[in-house]
Amino acid sequence: MVKSIVRSRMKKSVNRYEVNLRKIIFENVVTSIGAGFSISIMTEFWNSVGMNQTKIGWVQMMYTIVVLIFDLPMGYIADRFNRKLLNIIGDIGVAFAFLFYAFSKNMYMVLAAECLLGVFNAMTNGVDQSFMKVTANKIDPTGAYFAKVTRDSYTIKYITLFIVMLLGGFISKISLRLAIGISFIPYVMGAIVAFNIKDYGEKAIAKNSNPFKDMYITVKDLIKAPKIKAYMLCYILGKEITHSQIWIFTPLLKQCGVPVEFACIGWILNQLMQIVGSKYSKKFTKYTMSRKFGGIVVIEMMWLLVLIIHTNIVTVWLFALNGFVKGCADSTLVTPLQEETKDEIQTQVMSIASTGARLLYIPMIYFVNYLGDIKLELALLGVLVVFLPLCLKVYKSLKSLKE
C-alpha cells in the first residue's frame, strides 16, 4: 500500500515536470521562428526604405553591439532575481519591436527597431535553455533525457522554421510590412505560455555586494574552469563556423548559372539539411566531446575545400552541408556545456557563450564579405584559414581533458 502511494506521487511529480517541459519547448520554438516570416525579404524591405548595403551592414552591426552590451547583465539579472519575468518581458518586447519594425519609414526607424530587438532578445537569451535543462533533469537526473530533449527541440524548430519561411514568401507577395509585422503573433503566443512556465532552478548567490564585481567574478570563475572553457569555445566555434559565409551563398549560385528566381531552392535545401543534421546528431550521443567537435569540423572543412578548389553548377550544392553541420552543432555542442555548469548560473553561461560568438562574428562578417567582393571563393578560403587553426587548438584542448 505504502509503495503504491509512493509510486503514485512519483508519477504525478514526473507528469508535472513533463507538462512544464512541453510548455518550455513550445515557447522556445515559437520565439525562435518568428523572424522566419520575413527573413527572405528583409533586404528588399531595407532597400524600399532607402537603405543600401553599407547602411544595412551598419544597422546590423549596431544591433549586435546592443546585444553585446546587454547580454551579460541580463543573464546575471535573470539568474540572480527572476528568469521567468525577464523571459516574459523579453517575448512581449520583441513582439512589439517587430510591429514597430513593420511601420518603419526610414533607416532611423529601422535602427530603433533593431536596438529594441537587441535589448529584448538579450533578456530572453539563454533562459529557455536554462528552464529546459533544470526541468529535464528533474525527470531524469542522468542528463540523457536532457540531451534527447535538446536534439528534439532543435529538430522541431528547424521543421517549423522551414514551414514559416514558405508561408512568409507567400505573405510577402501581399505586403513586405505584413511579413515583418506578423512575427508579432508567435512572440505573443510565447509570452502567454511563458506566464505558465515554472522555474525549478535555484537562484544564483551573490559573491560580492557590488553587482558589477559579482558579475565579473562569475564570468572569471566560469572561464577559469578548464572543461567549461573548452566546451564554451567548442560551442562558439561550432556556432560561428557556419555563419558568416551564408551571405555569399546566393552570389555563388548566380556565379554558377543558377537563375536568381531559383536561388531560393538552395536556401530551402540548406534548411532541410539543418533538419537532417539535427536528426543525425543523435548518433553522436555516446561520443566524447572531442569526437563530436572533430567530426563536425571535418565535414565543414571538406566542403569548403572542394568549393575553394573548384566551384561549378554541381559542386556549389555542397553548400547544403553547411546546413547539415549547423544542425549537428546546434543539437550536440550546447548540452555538454550546460551539463558542466551549475543550474543557478545557466543563463549567465549561455550569455557569455552568446557574447563570445558575436565578438567573433562581427570581424568575420566584414572579413568574409570583403574577400567576397574580390572573389567569392576567397571568402570561403578566409573562413577556412581563420577557423581551421582555432578549431585545431580547441580540439587539442578537448583531447587534453581526457574525457
Short mmCIF file of C-alpha atoms in Angstrom, two decimals:
data_model
loop_
_atom_site.label_atom_id
_atom_site.label_comp_id
_atom_site.label_asym_id
_atom_site.label_seq_id
_atom_site.Cartn_x
_atom_site.Cartn_y
_atom_site.Cartn_z
CA MET A 1 0.00 0.00 0.00
CA VAL A 2 2.77 2.42 1.00
CA LYS A 3 4.77 1.53 -2.13
CA SER A 4 1.69 2.15 -4.26
CA ILE A 5 1.20 5.62 -2.75
CA VAL A 6 4.90 6.47 -3.27
CA ARG A 7 4.75 5.33 -6.91
CA SER A 8 1.59 7.39 -7.47
CA ARG A 9 3.21 10.52 -6.04
CA MET A 10 6.37 9.99 -8.11
CA LYS A 11 4.28 9.57 -11.26
CA LYS A 12 2.37 12.79 -10.55
CA SER A 13 5.66 14.61 -9.95
CA VAL A 14 7.14 13.40 -13.24
CA ASN A 15 3.94 14.32 -15.10
CA ARG A 16 4.14 17.83 -13.60
CA TYR A 17 7.68 18.23 -14.94
CA GLU A 18 6.75 16.79 -18.34
CA VAL A 19 3.88 19.29 -18.70
CA ASN A 20 6.26 22.12 -17.80
CA LEU A 21 8.83 20.83 -20.28
CA ARG A 22 6.27 20.78 -23.10
CA LYS A 23 5.45 24.42 -22.35
CA ILE A 24 9.15 25.32 -22.39
CA ILE A 25 9.72 23.60 -25.74
CA PHE A 26 6.65 25.26 -27.27
CA GLU A 27 7.72 28.71 -26.06
CA ASN A 28 11.30 28.08 -27.22
CA VAL A 29 10.17 27.06 -30.71
CA VAL A 30 7.63 29.83 -31.39
CA THR A 31 10.00 32.56 -30.16
CA SER A 32 12.81 31.18 -32.34
CA ILE A 33 10.96 31.04 -35.64
CA GLY A 34 9.02 34.33 -35.59
CA ALA A 35 11.59 36.22 -37.67
CA GLY A 36 11.41 33.45 -40.28
CA PHE A 37 8.34 35.07 -41.87
CA SER A 38 10.47 37.94 -43.16
CA ILE A 39 13.99 36.51 -43.44
CA SER A 40 13.84 36.11 -47.21
CA ILE A 41 12.56 39.64 -47.92
CA MET A 42 14.44 41.80 -45.41
CA THR A 43 16.98 43.09 -47.94
CA GLU A 44 14.14 44.09 -50.25
CA PHE A 45 12.37 45.88 -47.37
CA TRP A 46 15.55 47.69 -46.34
CA ASN A 47 16.06 48.85 -49.93
CA SER A 48 12.45 50.09 -50.01
CA VAL A 49 13.15 52.49 -47.09
CA GLY A 50 16.29 53.87 -48.73
CA MET A 51 19.00 51.62 -47.25
CA ASN A 52 21.95 50.43 -49.34
CA GLN A 53 24.34 47.60 -48.39
CA THR A 54 26.56 49.94 -46.35
CA LYS A 55 23.62 51.17 -44.28
CA ILE A 56 22.32 47.62 -43.86
CA GLY A 57 25.70 46.49 -42.58
CA TRP A 58 25.94 49.45 -40.19
CA VAL A 59 22.45 48.81 -38.74
CA GLN A 60 23.18 45.10 -38.27
CA MET A 61 26.43 45.96 -36.53
CA MET A 62 24.57 48.32 -34.16
CA TYR A 63 22.10 45.53 -33.33
CA THR A 64 24.99 43.21 -32.48
CA ILE A 65 26.63 45.88 -30.29
CA VAL A 66 23.37 46.42 -28.36
CA VAL A 67 23.08 42.68 -27.69
CA LEU A 68 26.75 42.59 -26.64
CA ILE A 69 26.14 45.39 -24.13
CA PHE A 70 23.01 43.85 -22.58
CA ASP A 71 23.58 40.10 -22.91
CA LEU A 72 25.74 39.52 -19.83
CA PRO A 73 23.89 41.95 -17.50
CA MET A 74 20.52 40.46 -18.45
CA GLY A 75 21.83 36.93 -17.91
CA TYR A 76 23.11 37.99 -14.49
CA ILE A 77 19.79 39.62 -13.53
CA ALA A 78 17.84 36.55 -14.69
CA ASP A 79 19.93 34.10 -12.63
CA ARG A 80 20.07 36.34 -9.55
CA PHE A 81 16.48 37.55 -9.43
CA ASN A 82 13.82 36.29 -11.84
CA ARG A 83 14.34 34.29 -15.05
CA LYS A 84 10.61 33.93 -15.70
CA LEU A 85 9.88 37.66 -15.53
CA LEU A 86 12.71 38.58 -17.90
CA ASN A 87 11.59 35.86 -20.30
CA ILE A 88 8.03 37.22 -20.39
CA ILE A 89 9.12 40.86 -20.76
CA GLY A 90 11.60 39.85 -23.48
CA ASP A 91 8.97 37.95 -25.53
CA ILE A 92 6.43 40.78 -25.28
CA GLY A 93 9.12 43.36 -26.09
CA VAL A 94 10.29 41.51 -29.20
CA ALA A 95 6.66 41.16 -30.36
CA PHE A 96 6.05 44.94 -30.23
CA ALA A 97 9.52 45.66 -31.67
CA PHE A 98 8.53 43.70 -34.80
CA LEU A 99 5.29 45.68 -35.04
CA PHE A 100 7.29 48.91 -34.84
CA TYR A 101 9.70 47.49 -37.45
CA ALA A 102 6.81 46.86 -39.85
CA PHE A 103 5.88 50.56 -39.76
CA SER A 104 9.43 51.85 -40.23
CA LYS A 105 9.69 54.55 -42.89
CA ASN A 106 13.45 55.19 -42.91
CA MET A 107 16.83 53.96 -41.68
CA TYR A 108 16.50 55.67 -38.30
CA MET A 109 13.25 53.87 -37.50
CA VAL A 110 14.83 50.59 -38.63
CA LEU A 111 17.80 51.31 -36.36
CA ALA A 112 15.48 52.00 -33.41
CA ALA A 113 13.61 48.75 -34.10
CA GLU A 114 16.87 46.77 -34.27
CA CYS A 115 18.07 48.28 -30.98
CA LEU A 116 14.77 47.36 -29.30
CA LEU A 117 15.11 43.82 -30.63
CA GLY A 118 18.65 43.71 -29.26
CA VAL A 119 17.58 44.73 -25.73
CA PHE A 120 14.60 42.37 -25.52
CA ASN A 121 16.43 39.44 -27.15
CA ALA A 122 19.18 39.87 -24.55
CA MET A 123 16.52 39.45 -21.84
CA THR A 124 15.37 36.06 -23.12
CA ASN A 125 18.71 34.75 -24.35
CA GLY A 126 19.65 31.54 -22.55
CA VAL A 127 16.58 31.46 -20.29
CA ASP A 128 14.75 28.76 -22.29
CA GLN A 129 17.83 26.52 -22.27
CA SER A 130 18.13 27.04 -18.51
CA PHE A 131 14.49 26.06 -17.97
CA MET A 132 14.88 23.07 -20.25
CA LYS A 133 17.95 21.68 -18.50
CA VAL A 134 16.60 22.00 -14.96
CA THR A 135 13.16 20.56 -15.80
CA ALA A 136 14.51 17.68 -17.92
CA ASN A 137 16.94 16.73 -15.17
CA LYS A 138 14.06 16.64 -12.68
CA ILE A 139 12.63 13.82 -14.83
CA ASP A 140 15.95 12.09 -15.47
CA PRO A 141 18.94 13.23 -13.38
CA THR A 142 21.41 11.32 -15.60
CA GLY A 143 21.25 14.05 -18.28
CA ALA A 144 20.39 11.58 -21.08
CA TYR A 145 16.81 12.87 -21.30
CA PHE A 146 18.00 16.48 -21.43
CA ALA A 147 20.30 15.65 -24.38
CA LYS A 148 17.39 13.98 -26.20
CA VAL A 149 15.02 16.87 -25.48
CA THR A 150 17.59 19.39 -26.76
CA ARG A 151 18.03 17.46 -30.03
CA ASP A 152 14.28 17.07 -30.49
CA SER A 153 13.60 20.76 -29.80
CA TYR A 154 16.09 21.81 -32.48
CA THR A 155 14.55 19.38 -34.98
CA ILE A 156 11.07 20.77 -34.27
CA LYS A 157 12.46 24.29 -34.53
CA TYR A 158 14.06 23.67 -37.95
CA ILE A 159 10.93 21.98 -39.33
CA THR A 160 8.70 24.80 -38.08
CA LEU A 161 11.09 27.44 -39.41
CA PHE A 162 11.02 25.76 -42.81
CA ILE A 163 7.20 25.99 -42.87
CA VAL A 164 7.27 29.58 -41.62
CA MET A 165 9.78 30.61 -44.32
CA LEU A 166 7.49 29.19 -47.02
CA LEU A 167 4.47 30.98 -45.54
CA GLY A 168 6.49 34.19 -45.29
CA GLY A 169 7.24 34.00 -49.01
CA PHE A 170 3.51 33.99 -49.85
CA ILE A 171 2.69 36.69 -47.29
CA SER A 172 5.42 38.95 -48.69
CA LYS A 173 3.66 38.86 -52.07
CA ILE A 174 0.77 40.64 -50.37
CA SER A 175 2.91 43.04 -48.30
CA LEU A 176 6.53 43.21 -47.14
CA ARG A 177 5.42 45.02 -44.00
CA LEU A 178 2.84 42.34 -43.23
CA ALA A 179 5.55 39.64 -43.46
CA ILE A 180 7.55 41.52 -40.80
CA GLY A 181 4.62 42.51 -38.59
CA ILE A 182 3.14 39.01 -38.43
CA SER A 183 6.15 37.99 -36.31
CA PHE A 184 4.22 39.71 -33.50
CA ILE A 185 1.90 36.68 -33.24
CA PRO A 186 4.35 33.87 -32.34
CA TYR A 187 6.14 36.05 -29.79
CA VAL A 188 2.85 36.95 -28.09
CA MET A 189 1.94 33.25 -28.07
CA GLY A 190 5.32 32.55 -26.48
CA ALA A 191 4.75 35.22 -23.82
CA ILE A 192 1.34 33.78 -22.92
CA VAL A 193 2.82 30.31 -22.48
CA ALA A 194 5.80 31.77 -20.57
CA PHE A 195 3.38 33.02 -17.88
CA ASN A 196 2.62 29.38 -17.06
CA ILE A 197 6.20 28.05 -17.10
CA LYS A 198 7.58 27.16 -13.68
CA ASP A 199 11.24 27.83 -12.91
CA TYR A 200 12.57 24.95 -10.81
CA GLY A 201 16.13 26.30 -10.85
CA GLU A 202 17.90 27.79 -7.88
CA LYS A 203 18.74 31.49 -7.81
CA ALA A 204 22.41 32.43 -8.09
CA ILE A 205 24.01 33.55 -4.82
CA ALA A 206 25.93 36.84 -4.86
CA LYS A 207 29.66 36.60 -4.13
CA ASN A 208 30.06 40.37 -3.89
CA SER A 209 27.69 43.17 -2.86
CA ASN A 210 28.65 45.17 -5.95
CA PRO A 211 26.63 43.65 -8.86
CA PHE A 212 29.28 44.54 -11.46
CA LYS A 213 32.04 42.91 -9.41
CA ASP A 214 29.78 39.94 -8.72
CA MET A 215 29.10 39.51 -12.44
CA TYR A 216 32.84 39.80 -13.18
CA ILE A 217 33.66 37.14 -10.56
CA THR A 218 31.11 34.73 -12.06
CA VAL A 219 32.46 35.23 -15.59
CA LYS A 220 36.06 34.82 -14.40
CA ASP A 221 35.25 31.65 -12.44
CA LEU A 222 33.45 30.10 -15.41
CA ILE A 223 36.25 30.88 -17.85
CA LYS A 224 38.89 29.60 -15.40
CA ALA A 225 37.33 26.11 -15.23
CA PRO A 226 39.24 24.11 -17.92
CA LYS A 227 36.33 21.93 -19.03
CA ILE A 228 33.77 24.77 -19.13
CA LYS A 229 36.24 26.96 -21.02
CA ALA A 230 36.93 24.23 -23.59
CA TYR A 231 33.24 23.39 -24.01
CA MET A 232 32.35 27.08 -24.35
CA LEU A 233 34.98 27.63 -27.06
CA CYS A 234 33.74 24.47 -28.75
CA TYR A 235 30.16 25.81 -28.72
CA ILE A 236 31.23 29.26 -30.00
CA LEU A 237 33.27 27.85 -32.90
CA GLY A 238 30.59 25.29 -33.75
CA LYS A 239 28.01 28.09 -33.85
CA GLU A 240 30.08 30.51 -35.95
CA ILE A 241 31.88 28.13 -38.33
CA THR A 242 28.71 28.03 -40.47
CA HIS A 243 27.58 31.65 -40.02
CA SER A 244 29.49 34.33 -41.94
CA GLN A 245 29.60 32.52 -45.31
CA ILE A 246 25.80 32.29 -45.69
CA TRP A 247 25.78 35.78 -47.21
CA ILE A 248 27.72 34.61 -50.27
CA PHE A 249 25.54 31.56 -50.97
CA THR A 250 23.18 33.33 -53.39
CA PRO A 251 26.05 35.07 -55.27
CA LEU A 252 27.77 31.67 -55.62
CA LEU A 253 24.62 30.15 -57.11
CA LYS A 254 24.32 33.06 -59.55
CA GLN A 255 28.00 32.73 -60.49
CA CYS A 256 27.39 29.07 -61.37
CA GLY A 257 24.49 29.94 -63.66
CA VAL A 258 21.55 29.35 -61.33
CA PRO A 259 18.82 31.93 -62.16
CA VAL A 260 18.15 34.26 -59.22
CA GLU A 261 14.50 33.16 -59.08
CA PHE A 262 15.69 29.60 -58.37
CA ALA A 263 18.21 30.62 -55.71
CA CYS A 264 15.50 30.01 -53.10
CA ILE A 265 15.84 26.28 -53.83
CA GLY A 266 19.35 26.44 -52.38
CA TRP A 267 18.05 28.07 -49.19
CA ILE A 268 15.26 25.51 -48.88
CA LEU A 269 17.80 22.71 -49.32
CA ASN A 270 20.04 24.33 -46.72
CA GLN A 271 17.10 24.47 -44.27
CA LEU A 272 16.18 20.84 -44.95
CA MET A 273 19.77 19.80 -44.29
CA GLN A 274 19.61 21.51 -40.88
CA ILE A 275 16.70 19.20 -40.05
CA VAL A 276 18.70 16.19 -41.29
CA GLY A 277 21.73 17.33 -39.26
CA SER A 278 19.73 17.68 -36.04
CA LYS A 279 18.23 14.21 -36.53
CA TYR A 280 21.61 12.67 -37.42
CA SER A 281 23.20 14.21 -34.31
CA LYS A 282 21.65 11.51 -32.12
CA LYS A 283 24.35 9.18 -33.48
CA PHE A 284 26.87 11.37 -31.61
CA THR A 285 25.22 10.71 -28.24
CA LYS A 286 27.89 8.35 -26.90
CA TYR A 287 30.83 10.17 -28.48
CA THR A 288 33.27 12.22 -26.45
CA MET A 289 33.11 16.00 -26.93
CA SER A 290 36.38 15.95 -28.89
CA ARG A 291 35.00 13.36 -31.31
CA LYS A 292 31.72 15.27 -31.77
CA PHE A 293 33.53 18.53 -32.41
CA GLY A 294 36.18 16.92 -34.64
CA GLY A 295 33.56 15.25 -36.86
CA ILE A 296 31.63 18.48 -37.31
CA VAL A 297 34.78 20.44 -38.21
CA VAL A 298 35.99 17.80 -40.71
CA ILE A 299 32.67 17.86 -42.62
CA GLU A 300 32.68 21.67 -42.76
CA MET A 301 36.29 21.92 -43.90
CA MET A 302 35.83 19.25 -46.59
CA TRP A 303 33.02 21.01 -48.45
CA LEU A 304 34.76 24.38 -48.09
CA LEU A 305 37.93 22.92 -49.62
CA VAL A 306 36.04 21.43 -52.58
CA LEU A 307 34.38 24.75 -53.42
CA ILE A 308 37.62 26.70 -52.96
CA ILE A 309 39.37 24.42 -55.47
CA HIS A 310 36.54 24.17 -57.99
CA THR A 311 33.09 25.79 -57.82
CA ASN A 312 30.66 24.78 -60.56
CA ILE A 313 26.97 24.00 -61.08
CA VAL A 314 27.46 20.58 -59.41
CA THR A 315 29.83 21.31 -56.52
CA VAL A 316 28.02 24.50 -55.44
CA TRP A 317 25.20 22.39 -53.98
CA LEU A 318 27.68 21.02 -51.43
CA PHE A 319 26.97 24.31 -49.64
CA ALA A 320 23.97 22.43 -48.24
CA LEU A 321 26.43 20.63 -45.96
CA ASN A 322 26.76 23.98 -44.18
CA GLY A 323 23.16 23.48 -43.05
CA PHE A 324 23.87 19.88 -42.08
CA VAL A 325 26.81 20.97 -39.91
CA LYS A 326 24.72 23.72 -38.30
CA GLY A 327 22.01 21.20 -37.41
CA CYS A 328 24.59 18.83 -35.87
CA ALA A 329 26.43 21.59 -33.99
CA ASP A 330 23.31 23.25 -32.57
CA SER A 331 21.92 19.94 -31.34
CA THR A 332 25.07 18.47 -29.77
CA LEU A 333 27.51 21.16 -28.60
CA VAL A 334 25.30 23.14 -26.21
CA THR A 335 24.25 20.22 -23.98
CA PRO A 336 27.72 19.32 -22.58
CA LEU A 337 28.36 22.99 -21.76
CA GLN A 338 25.10 23.22 -19.81
CA GLU A 339 25.65 19.88 -18.06
CA GLU A 340 29.04 21.08 -16.84
CA THR A 341 27.55 24.31 -15.43
CA LYS A 342 25.63 24.69 -12.16
CA ASP A 343 21.88 25.21 -12.54
CA GLU A 344 21.87 28.59 -10.79
CA ILE A 345 24.16 30.20 -13.41
CA GLN A 346 22.79 28.53 -16.57
CA THR A 347 21.54 31.78 -18.13
CA GLN A 348 24.87 33.51 -17.49
CA VAL A 349 26.95 30.78 -19.12
CA MET A 350 24.73 30.92 -22.22
CA SER A 351 25.01 34.73 -22.25
CA ILE A 352 28.83 34.50 -22.08
CA ALA A 353 28.87 31.96 -24.93
CA SER A 354 26.49 34.13 -26.98
CA THR A 355 28.69 37.19 -26.39
CA GLY A 356 31.79 35.27 -27.47
CA ALA A 357 30.05 34.13 -30.65
CA ARG A 358 29.02 37.69 -31.53
CA LEU A 359 32.52 39.05 -30.85
CA LEU A 360 33.81 36.52 -33.38
CA TYR A 361 31.02 37.18 -35.89
CA ILE A 362 31.50 40.96 -36.14
CA PRO A 363 35.01 40.88 -37.68
CA MET A 364 34.26 37.69 -39.63
CA ILE A 365 31.25 39.15 -41.43
CA TYR A 366 33.33 42.13 -42.58
CA PHE A 367 36.35 39.97 -43.47
CA VAL A 368 34.36 37.40 -45.45
CA ASN A 369 32.35 39.97 -47.41
CA TYR A 370 35.50 42.00 -48.14
CA LEU A 371 37.15 38.89 -49.65
CA GLY A 372 33.90 38.02 -51.44
CA ASP A 373 33.97 41.37 -53.25
CA ILE A 374 37.33 40.33 -54.71
CA LYS A 375 36.41 36.71 -55.46
CA LEU A 376 33.69 34.56 -53.90
CA GLU A 377 35.99 31.56 -53.45
CA LEU A 378 38.37 33.80 -51.48
CA ALA A 379 35.60 34.35 -48.92
CA LEU A 380 35.39 30.58 -48.37
CA LEU A 381 39.18 30.41 -48.14
CA GLY A 382 39.06 33.14 -45.49
CA VAL A 383 36.64 31.05 -43.41
CA LEU A 384 38.93 28.03 -43.68
CA VAL A 385 42.09 29.99 -42.84
CA VAL A 386 40.52 31.60 -39.73
CA PHE A 387 38.64 28.63 -38.32
CA LEU A 388 40.98 25.70 -39.05
CA PRO A 389 43.75 26.75 -36.60
CA LEU A 390 41.18 27.84 -33.98
CA CYS A 391 39.35 24.52 -34.25
CA LEU A 392 42.59 22.53 -34.07
CA LYS A 393 43.57 24.40 -30.91
CA VAL A 394 40.19 23.73 -29.26
CA TYR A 395 40.27 20.09 -30.39
CA LYS A 396 43.69 19.73 -28.75
CA SER A 397 42.27 21.26 -25.53
CA LEU A 398 39.36 18.81 -25.60
CA LYS A 399 41.73 15.84 -26.05
CA SER A 400 43.85 17.03 -23.13
CA LEU A 401 40.79 16.82 -20.85
CA LYS A 402 40.90 13.02 -21.27
CA GLU A 403 37.12 12.71 -21.26
#
